[in-house]
Coordinates of C-alpha atoms in Angstrom, one line a residue:
X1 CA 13.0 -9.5 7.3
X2 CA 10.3 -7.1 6.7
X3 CA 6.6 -7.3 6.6
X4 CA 3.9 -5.2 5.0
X5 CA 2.3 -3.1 7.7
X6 CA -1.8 -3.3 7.8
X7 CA -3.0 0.2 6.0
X8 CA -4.6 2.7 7.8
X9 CA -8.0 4.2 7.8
X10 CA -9.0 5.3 10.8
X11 CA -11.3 8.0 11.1
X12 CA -12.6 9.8 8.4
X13 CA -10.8 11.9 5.5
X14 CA -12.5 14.9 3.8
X15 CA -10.8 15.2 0.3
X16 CA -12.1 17.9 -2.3
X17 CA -11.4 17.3 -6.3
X18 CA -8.5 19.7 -7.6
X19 CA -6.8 19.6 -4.6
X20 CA -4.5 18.6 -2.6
X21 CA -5.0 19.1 0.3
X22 CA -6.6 16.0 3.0
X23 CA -8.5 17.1 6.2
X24 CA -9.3 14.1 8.7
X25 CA -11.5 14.2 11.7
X26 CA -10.8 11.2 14.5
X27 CA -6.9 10.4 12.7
X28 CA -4.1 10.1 14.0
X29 CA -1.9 11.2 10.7
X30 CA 1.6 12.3 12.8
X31 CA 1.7 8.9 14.5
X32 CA 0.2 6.9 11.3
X33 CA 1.3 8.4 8.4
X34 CA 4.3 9.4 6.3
X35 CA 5.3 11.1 3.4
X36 CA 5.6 8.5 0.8
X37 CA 2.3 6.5 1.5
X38 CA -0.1 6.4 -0.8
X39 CA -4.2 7.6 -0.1
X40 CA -6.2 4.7 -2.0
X41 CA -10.0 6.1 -2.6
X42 CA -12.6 6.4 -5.5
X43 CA -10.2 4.1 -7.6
X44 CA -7.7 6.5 -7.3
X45 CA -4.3 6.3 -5.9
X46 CA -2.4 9.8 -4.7
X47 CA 1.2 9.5 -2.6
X48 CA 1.7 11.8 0.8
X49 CA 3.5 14.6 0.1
X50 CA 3.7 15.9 3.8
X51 CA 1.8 15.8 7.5
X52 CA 0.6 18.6 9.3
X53 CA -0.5 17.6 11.7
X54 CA -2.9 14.9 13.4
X55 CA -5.9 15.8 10.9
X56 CA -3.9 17.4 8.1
X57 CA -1.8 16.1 5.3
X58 CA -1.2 17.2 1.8
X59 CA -0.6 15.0 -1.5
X60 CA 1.9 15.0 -3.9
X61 CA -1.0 16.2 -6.7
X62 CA -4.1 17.6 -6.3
X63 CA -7.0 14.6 -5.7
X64 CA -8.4 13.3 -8.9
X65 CA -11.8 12.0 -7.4
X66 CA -14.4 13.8 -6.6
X67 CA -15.1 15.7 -3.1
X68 CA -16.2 13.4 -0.4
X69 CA -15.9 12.6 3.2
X70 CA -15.0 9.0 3.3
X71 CA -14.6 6.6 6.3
X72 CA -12.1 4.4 6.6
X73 CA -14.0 1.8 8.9
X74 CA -15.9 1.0 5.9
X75 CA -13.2 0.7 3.9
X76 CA -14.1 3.9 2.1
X77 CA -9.9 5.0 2.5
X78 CA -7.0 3.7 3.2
X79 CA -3.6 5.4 3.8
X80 CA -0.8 2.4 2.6
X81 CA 2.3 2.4 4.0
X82 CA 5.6 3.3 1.6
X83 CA 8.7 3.3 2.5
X84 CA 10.0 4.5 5.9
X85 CA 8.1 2.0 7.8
X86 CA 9.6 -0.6 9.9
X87 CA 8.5 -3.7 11.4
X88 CA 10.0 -3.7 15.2
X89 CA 8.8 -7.1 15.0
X90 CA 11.2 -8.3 12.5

């Protein structure tokens, strides 16, 4: 049986309108993300295309929203899990 894992949104995420590319200062992106989850923001709702690294990952399209650093502690992003995720619980 699987369960939905909690989204993430640690840290904070700097993403710039027209592009897709997603800087994040205090994430942990290698261990916490994968390609295939989906950046929630602004209304809008972008898939992960790839991870760079700890505090880089790029989206399948360039952001629609505008530019803003948003923290996730206050709900301001939220990466949500897509496929390729398992619950070790289960």
């Amino acid at each position: 049986m699987t369960t939905h894992l909690l989204p993430y949104n640690d840290g904070t995420v700097m993403v710039t309108a027209g592009s897709s590319a997603v800087t994040g200062a205090l994430t942990a992106f290698l261990a916490a993300v994968k390609p295939g989850d989906v950046l929630h923001a602004q209304g809008h709702s972008v898939a992960v295309l790839s991870v760079t690294d700890n505090t880089s990952v790029t989206l399948v399209r360039p952001w629609p929203g505008t530019t803003a650093t948003l923290t996730g502690s206050t709900w301001g992003y939220e990466i949500r899990r897509g496929v390729g995720w398992d619950d070790a619980a289960d």
